[in-house]
mmCIF file with all atom_site columns, C-alpha atoms and ligand atoms in Angstrom:
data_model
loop_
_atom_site.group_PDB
_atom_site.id
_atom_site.type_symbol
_atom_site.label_atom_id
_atom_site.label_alt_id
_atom_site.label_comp_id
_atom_site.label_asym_id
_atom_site.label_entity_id
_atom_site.label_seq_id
_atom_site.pdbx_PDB_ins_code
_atom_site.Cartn_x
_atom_site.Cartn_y
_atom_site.Cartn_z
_atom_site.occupancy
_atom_site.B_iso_or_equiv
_atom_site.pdbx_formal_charge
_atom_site.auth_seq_id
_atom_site.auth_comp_id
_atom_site.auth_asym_id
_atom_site.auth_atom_id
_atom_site.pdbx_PDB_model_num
ATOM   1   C  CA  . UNK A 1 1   ? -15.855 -60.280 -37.705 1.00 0.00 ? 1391 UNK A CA  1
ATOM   2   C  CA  . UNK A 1 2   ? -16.543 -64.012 -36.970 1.00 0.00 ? 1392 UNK A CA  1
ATOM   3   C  CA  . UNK A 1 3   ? -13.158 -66.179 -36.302 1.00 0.00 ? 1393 UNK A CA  1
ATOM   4   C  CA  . UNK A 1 4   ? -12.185 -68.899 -38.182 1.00 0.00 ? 1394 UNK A CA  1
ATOM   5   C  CA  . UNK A 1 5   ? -13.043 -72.379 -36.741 1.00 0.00 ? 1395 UNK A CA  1
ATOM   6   C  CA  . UNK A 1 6   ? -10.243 -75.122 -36.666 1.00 0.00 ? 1396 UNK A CA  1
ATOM   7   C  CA  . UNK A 1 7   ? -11.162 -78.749 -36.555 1.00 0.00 ? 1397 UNK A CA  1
ATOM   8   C  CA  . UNK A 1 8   ? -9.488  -80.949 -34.453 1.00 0.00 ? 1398 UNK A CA  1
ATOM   9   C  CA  . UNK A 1 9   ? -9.507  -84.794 -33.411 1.00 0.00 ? 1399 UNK A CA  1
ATOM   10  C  CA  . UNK A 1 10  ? -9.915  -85.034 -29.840 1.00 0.00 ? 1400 UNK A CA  1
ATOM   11  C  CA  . UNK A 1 11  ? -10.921 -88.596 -29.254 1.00 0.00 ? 1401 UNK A CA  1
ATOM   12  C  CA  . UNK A 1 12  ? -11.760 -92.103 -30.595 1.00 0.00 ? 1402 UNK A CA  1
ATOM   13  C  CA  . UNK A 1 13  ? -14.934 -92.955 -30.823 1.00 0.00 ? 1403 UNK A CA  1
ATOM   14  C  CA  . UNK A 1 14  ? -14.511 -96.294 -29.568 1.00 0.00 ? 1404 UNK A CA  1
ATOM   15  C  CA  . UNK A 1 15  ? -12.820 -94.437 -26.315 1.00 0.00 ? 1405 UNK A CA  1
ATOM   16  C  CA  . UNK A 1 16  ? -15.599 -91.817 -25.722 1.00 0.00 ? 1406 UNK A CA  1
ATOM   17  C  CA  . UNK A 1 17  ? -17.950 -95.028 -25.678 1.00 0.00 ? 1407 UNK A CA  1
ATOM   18  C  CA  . UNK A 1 18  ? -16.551 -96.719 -23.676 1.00 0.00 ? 1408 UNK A CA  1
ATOM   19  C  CA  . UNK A 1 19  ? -15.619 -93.280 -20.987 1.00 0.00 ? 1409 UNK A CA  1
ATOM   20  C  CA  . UNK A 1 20  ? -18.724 -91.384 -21.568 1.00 0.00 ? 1410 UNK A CA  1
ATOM   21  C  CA  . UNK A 1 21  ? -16.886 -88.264 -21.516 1.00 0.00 ? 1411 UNK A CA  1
ATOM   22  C  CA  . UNK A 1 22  ? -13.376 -86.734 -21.914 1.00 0.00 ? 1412 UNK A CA  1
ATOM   23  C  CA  . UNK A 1 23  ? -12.140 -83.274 -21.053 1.00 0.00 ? 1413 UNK A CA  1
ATOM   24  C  CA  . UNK A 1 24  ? -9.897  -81.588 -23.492 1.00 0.00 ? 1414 UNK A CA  1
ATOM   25  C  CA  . UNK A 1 25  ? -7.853  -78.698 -24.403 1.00 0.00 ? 1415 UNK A CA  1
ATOM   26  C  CA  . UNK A 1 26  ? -7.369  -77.135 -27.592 1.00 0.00 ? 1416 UNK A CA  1
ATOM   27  C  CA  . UNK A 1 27  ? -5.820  -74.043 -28.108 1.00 0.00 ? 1417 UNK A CA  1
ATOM   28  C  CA  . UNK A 1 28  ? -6.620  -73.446 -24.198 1.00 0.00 ? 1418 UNK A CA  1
ATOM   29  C  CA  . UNK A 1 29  ? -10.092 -73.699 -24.983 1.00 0.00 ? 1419 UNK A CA  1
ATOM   30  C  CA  . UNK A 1 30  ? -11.065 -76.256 -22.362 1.00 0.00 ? 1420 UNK A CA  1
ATOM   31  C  CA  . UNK A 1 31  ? -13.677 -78.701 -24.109 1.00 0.00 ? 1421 UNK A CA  1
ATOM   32  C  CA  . UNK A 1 32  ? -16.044 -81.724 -22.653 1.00 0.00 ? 1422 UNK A CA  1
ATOM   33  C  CA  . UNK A 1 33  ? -17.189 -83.972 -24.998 1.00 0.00 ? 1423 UNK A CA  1
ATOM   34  C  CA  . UNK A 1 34  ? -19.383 -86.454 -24.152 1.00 0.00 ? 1424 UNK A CA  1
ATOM   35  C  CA  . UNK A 1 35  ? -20.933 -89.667 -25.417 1.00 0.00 ? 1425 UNK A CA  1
ATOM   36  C  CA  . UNK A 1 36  ? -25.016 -90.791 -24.181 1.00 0.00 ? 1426 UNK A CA  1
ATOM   37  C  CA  . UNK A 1 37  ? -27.417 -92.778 -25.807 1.00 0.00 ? 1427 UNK A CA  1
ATOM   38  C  CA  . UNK A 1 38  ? -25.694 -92.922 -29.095 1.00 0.00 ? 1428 UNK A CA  1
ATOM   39  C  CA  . UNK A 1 39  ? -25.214 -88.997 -29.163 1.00 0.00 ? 1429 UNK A CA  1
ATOM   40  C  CA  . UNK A 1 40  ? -22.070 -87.268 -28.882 1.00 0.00 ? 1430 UNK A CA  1
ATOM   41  C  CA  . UNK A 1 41  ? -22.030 -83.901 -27.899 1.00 0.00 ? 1431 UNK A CA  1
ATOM   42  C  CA  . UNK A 1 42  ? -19.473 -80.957 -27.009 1.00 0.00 ? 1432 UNK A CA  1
ATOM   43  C  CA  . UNK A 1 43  ? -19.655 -77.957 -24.121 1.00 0.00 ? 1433 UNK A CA  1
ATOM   44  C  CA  . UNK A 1 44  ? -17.314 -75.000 -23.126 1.00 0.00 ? 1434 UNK A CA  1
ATOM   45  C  CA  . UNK A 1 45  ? -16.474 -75.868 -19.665 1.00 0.00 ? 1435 UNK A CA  1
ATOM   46  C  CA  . UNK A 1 46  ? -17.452 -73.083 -18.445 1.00 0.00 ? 1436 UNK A CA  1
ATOM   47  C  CA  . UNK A 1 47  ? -20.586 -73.102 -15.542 1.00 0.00 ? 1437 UNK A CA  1
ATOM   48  C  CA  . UNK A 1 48  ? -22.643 -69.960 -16.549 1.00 0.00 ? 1438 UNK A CA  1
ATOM   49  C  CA  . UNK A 1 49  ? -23.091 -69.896 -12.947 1.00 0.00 ? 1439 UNK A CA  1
ATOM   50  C  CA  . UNK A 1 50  ? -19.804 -68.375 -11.700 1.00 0.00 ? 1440 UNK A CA  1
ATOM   51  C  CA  . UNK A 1 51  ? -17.839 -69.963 -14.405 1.00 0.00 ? 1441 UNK A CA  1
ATOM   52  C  CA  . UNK A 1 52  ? -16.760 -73.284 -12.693 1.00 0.00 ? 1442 UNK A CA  1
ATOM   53  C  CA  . UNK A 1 53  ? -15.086 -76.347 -14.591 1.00 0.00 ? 1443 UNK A CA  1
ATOM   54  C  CA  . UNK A 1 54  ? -18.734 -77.822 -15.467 1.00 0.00 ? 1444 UNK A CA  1
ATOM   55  C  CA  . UNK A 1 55  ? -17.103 -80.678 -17.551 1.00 0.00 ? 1445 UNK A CA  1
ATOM   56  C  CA  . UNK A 1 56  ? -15.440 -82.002 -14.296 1.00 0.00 ? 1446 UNK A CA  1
ATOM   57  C  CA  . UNK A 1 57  ? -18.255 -82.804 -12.601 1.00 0.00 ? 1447 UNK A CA  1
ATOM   58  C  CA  . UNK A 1 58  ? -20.204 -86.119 -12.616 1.00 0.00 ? 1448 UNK A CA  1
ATOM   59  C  CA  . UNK A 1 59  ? -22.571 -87.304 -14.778 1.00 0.00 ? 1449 UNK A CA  1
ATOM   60  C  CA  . UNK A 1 60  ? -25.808 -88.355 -13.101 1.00 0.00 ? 1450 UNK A CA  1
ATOM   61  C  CA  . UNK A 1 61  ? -29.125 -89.232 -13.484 1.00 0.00 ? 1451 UNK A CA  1
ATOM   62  C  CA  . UNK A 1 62  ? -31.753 -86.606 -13.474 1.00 0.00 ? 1452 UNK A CA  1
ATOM   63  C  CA  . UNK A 1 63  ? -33.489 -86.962 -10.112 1.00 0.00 ? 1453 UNK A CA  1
ATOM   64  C  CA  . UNK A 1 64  ? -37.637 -87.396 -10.483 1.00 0.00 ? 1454 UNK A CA  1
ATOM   65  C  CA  . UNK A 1 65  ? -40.200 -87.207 -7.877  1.00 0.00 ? 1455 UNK A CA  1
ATOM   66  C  CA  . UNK A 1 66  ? -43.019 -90.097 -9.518  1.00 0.00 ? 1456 UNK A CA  1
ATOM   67  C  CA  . UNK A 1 67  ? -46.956 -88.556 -8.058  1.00 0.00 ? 1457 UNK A CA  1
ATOM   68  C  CA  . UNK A 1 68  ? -49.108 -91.621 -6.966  1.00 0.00 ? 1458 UNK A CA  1
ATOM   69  C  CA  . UNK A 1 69  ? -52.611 -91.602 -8.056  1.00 0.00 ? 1459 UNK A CA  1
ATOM   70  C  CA  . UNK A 1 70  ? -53.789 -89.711 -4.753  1.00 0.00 ? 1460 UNK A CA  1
ATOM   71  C  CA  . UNK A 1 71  ? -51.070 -86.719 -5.827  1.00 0.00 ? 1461 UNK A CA  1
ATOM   72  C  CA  . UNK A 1 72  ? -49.004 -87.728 -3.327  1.00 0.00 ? 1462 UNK A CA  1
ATOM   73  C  CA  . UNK A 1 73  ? -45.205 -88.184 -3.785  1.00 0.00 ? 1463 UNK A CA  1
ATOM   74  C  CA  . UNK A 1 74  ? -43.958 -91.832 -4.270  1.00 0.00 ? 1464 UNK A CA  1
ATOM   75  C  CA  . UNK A 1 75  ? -40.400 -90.718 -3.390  1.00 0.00 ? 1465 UNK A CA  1
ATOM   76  C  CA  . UNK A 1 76  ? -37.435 -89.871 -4.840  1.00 0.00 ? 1466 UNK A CA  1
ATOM   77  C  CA  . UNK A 1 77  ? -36.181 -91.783 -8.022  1.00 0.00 ? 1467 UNK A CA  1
ATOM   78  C  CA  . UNK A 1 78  ? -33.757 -91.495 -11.087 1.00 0.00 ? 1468 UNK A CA  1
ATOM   79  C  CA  . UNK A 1 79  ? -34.835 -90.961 -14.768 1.00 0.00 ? 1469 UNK A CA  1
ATOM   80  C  CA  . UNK A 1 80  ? -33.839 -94.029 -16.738 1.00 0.00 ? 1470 UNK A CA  1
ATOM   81  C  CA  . UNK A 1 81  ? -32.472 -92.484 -19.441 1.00 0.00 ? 1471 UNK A CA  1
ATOM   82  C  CA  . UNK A 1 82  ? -31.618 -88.501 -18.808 1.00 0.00 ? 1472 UNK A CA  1
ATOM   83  C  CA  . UNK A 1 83  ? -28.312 -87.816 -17.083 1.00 0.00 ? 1473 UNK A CA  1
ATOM   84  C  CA  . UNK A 1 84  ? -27.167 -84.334 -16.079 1.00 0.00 ? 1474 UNK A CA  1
ATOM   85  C  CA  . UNK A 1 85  ? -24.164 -83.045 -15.477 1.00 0.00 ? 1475 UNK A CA  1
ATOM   86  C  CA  . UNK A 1 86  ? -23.184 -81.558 -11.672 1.00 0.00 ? 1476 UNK A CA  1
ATOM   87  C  CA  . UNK A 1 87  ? -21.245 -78.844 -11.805 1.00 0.00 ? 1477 UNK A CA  1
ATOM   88  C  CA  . UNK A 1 88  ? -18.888 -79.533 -9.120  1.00 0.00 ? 1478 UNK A CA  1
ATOM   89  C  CA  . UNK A 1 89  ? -18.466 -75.951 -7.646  1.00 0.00 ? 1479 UNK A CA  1
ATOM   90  C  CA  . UNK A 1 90  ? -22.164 -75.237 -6.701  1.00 0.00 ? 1480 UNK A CA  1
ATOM   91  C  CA  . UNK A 1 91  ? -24.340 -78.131 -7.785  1.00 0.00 ? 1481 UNK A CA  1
ATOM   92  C  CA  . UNK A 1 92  ? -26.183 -76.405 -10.953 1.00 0.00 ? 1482 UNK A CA  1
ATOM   93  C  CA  . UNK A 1 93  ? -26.913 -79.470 -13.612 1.00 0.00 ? 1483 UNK A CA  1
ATOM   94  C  CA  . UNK A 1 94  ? -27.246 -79.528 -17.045 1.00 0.00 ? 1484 UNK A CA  1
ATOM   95  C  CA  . UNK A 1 95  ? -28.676 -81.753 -19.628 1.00 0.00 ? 1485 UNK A CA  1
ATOM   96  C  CA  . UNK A 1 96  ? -25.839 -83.590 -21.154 1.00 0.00 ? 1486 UNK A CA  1
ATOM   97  C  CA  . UNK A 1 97  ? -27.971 -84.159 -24.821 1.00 0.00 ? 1487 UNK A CA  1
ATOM   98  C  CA  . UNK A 1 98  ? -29.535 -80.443 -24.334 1.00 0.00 ? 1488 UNK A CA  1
ATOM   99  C  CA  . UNK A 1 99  ? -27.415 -78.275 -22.304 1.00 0.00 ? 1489 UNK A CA  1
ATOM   100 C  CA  . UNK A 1 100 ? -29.931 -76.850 -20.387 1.00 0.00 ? 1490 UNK A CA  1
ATOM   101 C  CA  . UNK A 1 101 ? -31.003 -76.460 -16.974 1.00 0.00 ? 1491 UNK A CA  1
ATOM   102 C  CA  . UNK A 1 102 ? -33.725 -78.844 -16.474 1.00 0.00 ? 1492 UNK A CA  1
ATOM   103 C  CA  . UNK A 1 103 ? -35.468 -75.782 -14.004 1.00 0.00 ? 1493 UNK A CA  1
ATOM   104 C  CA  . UNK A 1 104 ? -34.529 -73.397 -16.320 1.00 0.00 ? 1494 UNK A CA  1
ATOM   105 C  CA  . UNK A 1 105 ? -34.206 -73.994 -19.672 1.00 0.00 ? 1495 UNK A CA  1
ATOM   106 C  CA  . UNK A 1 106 ? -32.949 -69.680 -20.750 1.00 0.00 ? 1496 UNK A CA  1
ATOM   107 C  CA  . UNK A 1 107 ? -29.309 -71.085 -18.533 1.00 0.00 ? 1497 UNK A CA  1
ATOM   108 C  CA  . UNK A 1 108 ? -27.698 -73.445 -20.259 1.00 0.00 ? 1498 UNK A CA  1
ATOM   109 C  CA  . UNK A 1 109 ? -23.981 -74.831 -21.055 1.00 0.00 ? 1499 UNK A CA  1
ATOM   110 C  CA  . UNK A 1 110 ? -22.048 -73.150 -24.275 1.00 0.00 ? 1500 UNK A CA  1
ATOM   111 C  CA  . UNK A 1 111 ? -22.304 -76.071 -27.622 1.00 0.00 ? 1501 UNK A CA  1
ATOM   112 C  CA  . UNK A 1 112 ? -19.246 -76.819 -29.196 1.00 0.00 ? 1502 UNK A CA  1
ATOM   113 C  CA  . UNK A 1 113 ? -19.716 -77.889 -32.653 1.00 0.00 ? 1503 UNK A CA  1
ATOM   114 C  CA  . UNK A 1 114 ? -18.759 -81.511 -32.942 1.00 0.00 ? 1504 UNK A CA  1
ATOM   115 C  CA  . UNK A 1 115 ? -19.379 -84.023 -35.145 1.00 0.00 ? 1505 UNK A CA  1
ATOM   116 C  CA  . UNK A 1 116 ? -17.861 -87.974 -35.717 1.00 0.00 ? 1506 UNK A CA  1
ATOM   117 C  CA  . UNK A 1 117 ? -15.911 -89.000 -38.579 1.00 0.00 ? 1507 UNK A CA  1
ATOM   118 C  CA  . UNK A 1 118 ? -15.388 -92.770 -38.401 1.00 0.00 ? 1508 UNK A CA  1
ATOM   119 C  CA  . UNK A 1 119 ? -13.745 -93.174 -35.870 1.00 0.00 ? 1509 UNK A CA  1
ATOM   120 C  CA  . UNK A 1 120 ? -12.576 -90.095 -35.146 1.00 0.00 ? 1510 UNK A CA  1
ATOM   121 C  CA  . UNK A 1 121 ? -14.377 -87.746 -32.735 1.00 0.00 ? 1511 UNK A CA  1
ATOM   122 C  CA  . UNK A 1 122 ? -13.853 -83.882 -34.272 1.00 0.00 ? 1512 UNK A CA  1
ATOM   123 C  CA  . UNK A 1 123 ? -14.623 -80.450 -32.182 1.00 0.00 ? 1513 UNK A CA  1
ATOM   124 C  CA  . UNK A 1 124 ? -14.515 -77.372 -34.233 1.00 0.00 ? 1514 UNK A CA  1
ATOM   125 C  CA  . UNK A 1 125 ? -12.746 -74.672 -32.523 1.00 0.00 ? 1515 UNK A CA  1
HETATM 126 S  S1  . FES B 2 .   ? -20.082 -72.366 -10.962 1.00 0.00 ? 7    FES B S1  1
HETATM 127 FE FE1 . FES B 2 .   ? -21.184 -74.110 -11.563 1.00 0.00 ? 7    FES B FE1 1
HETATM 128 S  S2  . FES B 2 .   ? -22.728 -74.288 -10.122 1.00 0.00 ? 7    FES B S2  1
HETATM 129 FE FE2 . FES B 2 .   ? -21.696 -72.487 -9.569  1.00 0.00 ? 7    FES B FE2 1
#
């Protein structure tokens, strides 16, 4: 037996923009939702590590390592566009468009269905 989803305004548009990313509850269900590169997107926060608040943690860049022509390493350096989120209990990141581990893409965050209705930002719960 499936449950019944709810749907339920959680944010303005306008104020996900301009945050990137607000934590809610609903129903004690505690929810992330997120706003990058004109997407919006939803996650349990729950770390399928050892179940830390994923949602808390920062949203960074996802680190790159650039190879020069001679395969060598030019350094350390930040994707332009990707940004992961850092779980803040044991580092693990997660593609805030995909979910997934960018190492391992079988461990990934829990979607949320969510979806934007003018200007209201709705999770289905
Ligand atoms: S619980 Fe998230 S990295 Fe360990």
């Amino acid at each position: 037996m499936s449950a019944v989803l709810r749907d339920v305004v959680v944010a303005r548009l306008s104020d996900l923009q301009a945050r990137g990313r607000v934590v809610v509850s609903v129903d004690g269900v505690e929810v992330g939702v997120y706003f990058h590169a004109g997407e919006v997107r939803a996650w349990h926060n729950v770390c399928p590590h050892q179940g830390g608040p994923v949602c808390q943690g920062k949203m960074m860049p996802r680190t790159v390592q650039p190879v020069r022509e001679d395969r060598k390493s030019a350094g350390p350096a930040f994707h332009p566009a990707d940004r992961n989120i850092v779980c803040p209990w044991h580092g693990f990141e997660f593609d805030v468009l995909t979910g997934r581990h960018p190492a391992d893409g079988r461990v990934g965050l829990r979607a949320v269905p969510v979806r934007v209705d003018g200007e209201s930002v709705v999770v289905s719960v």
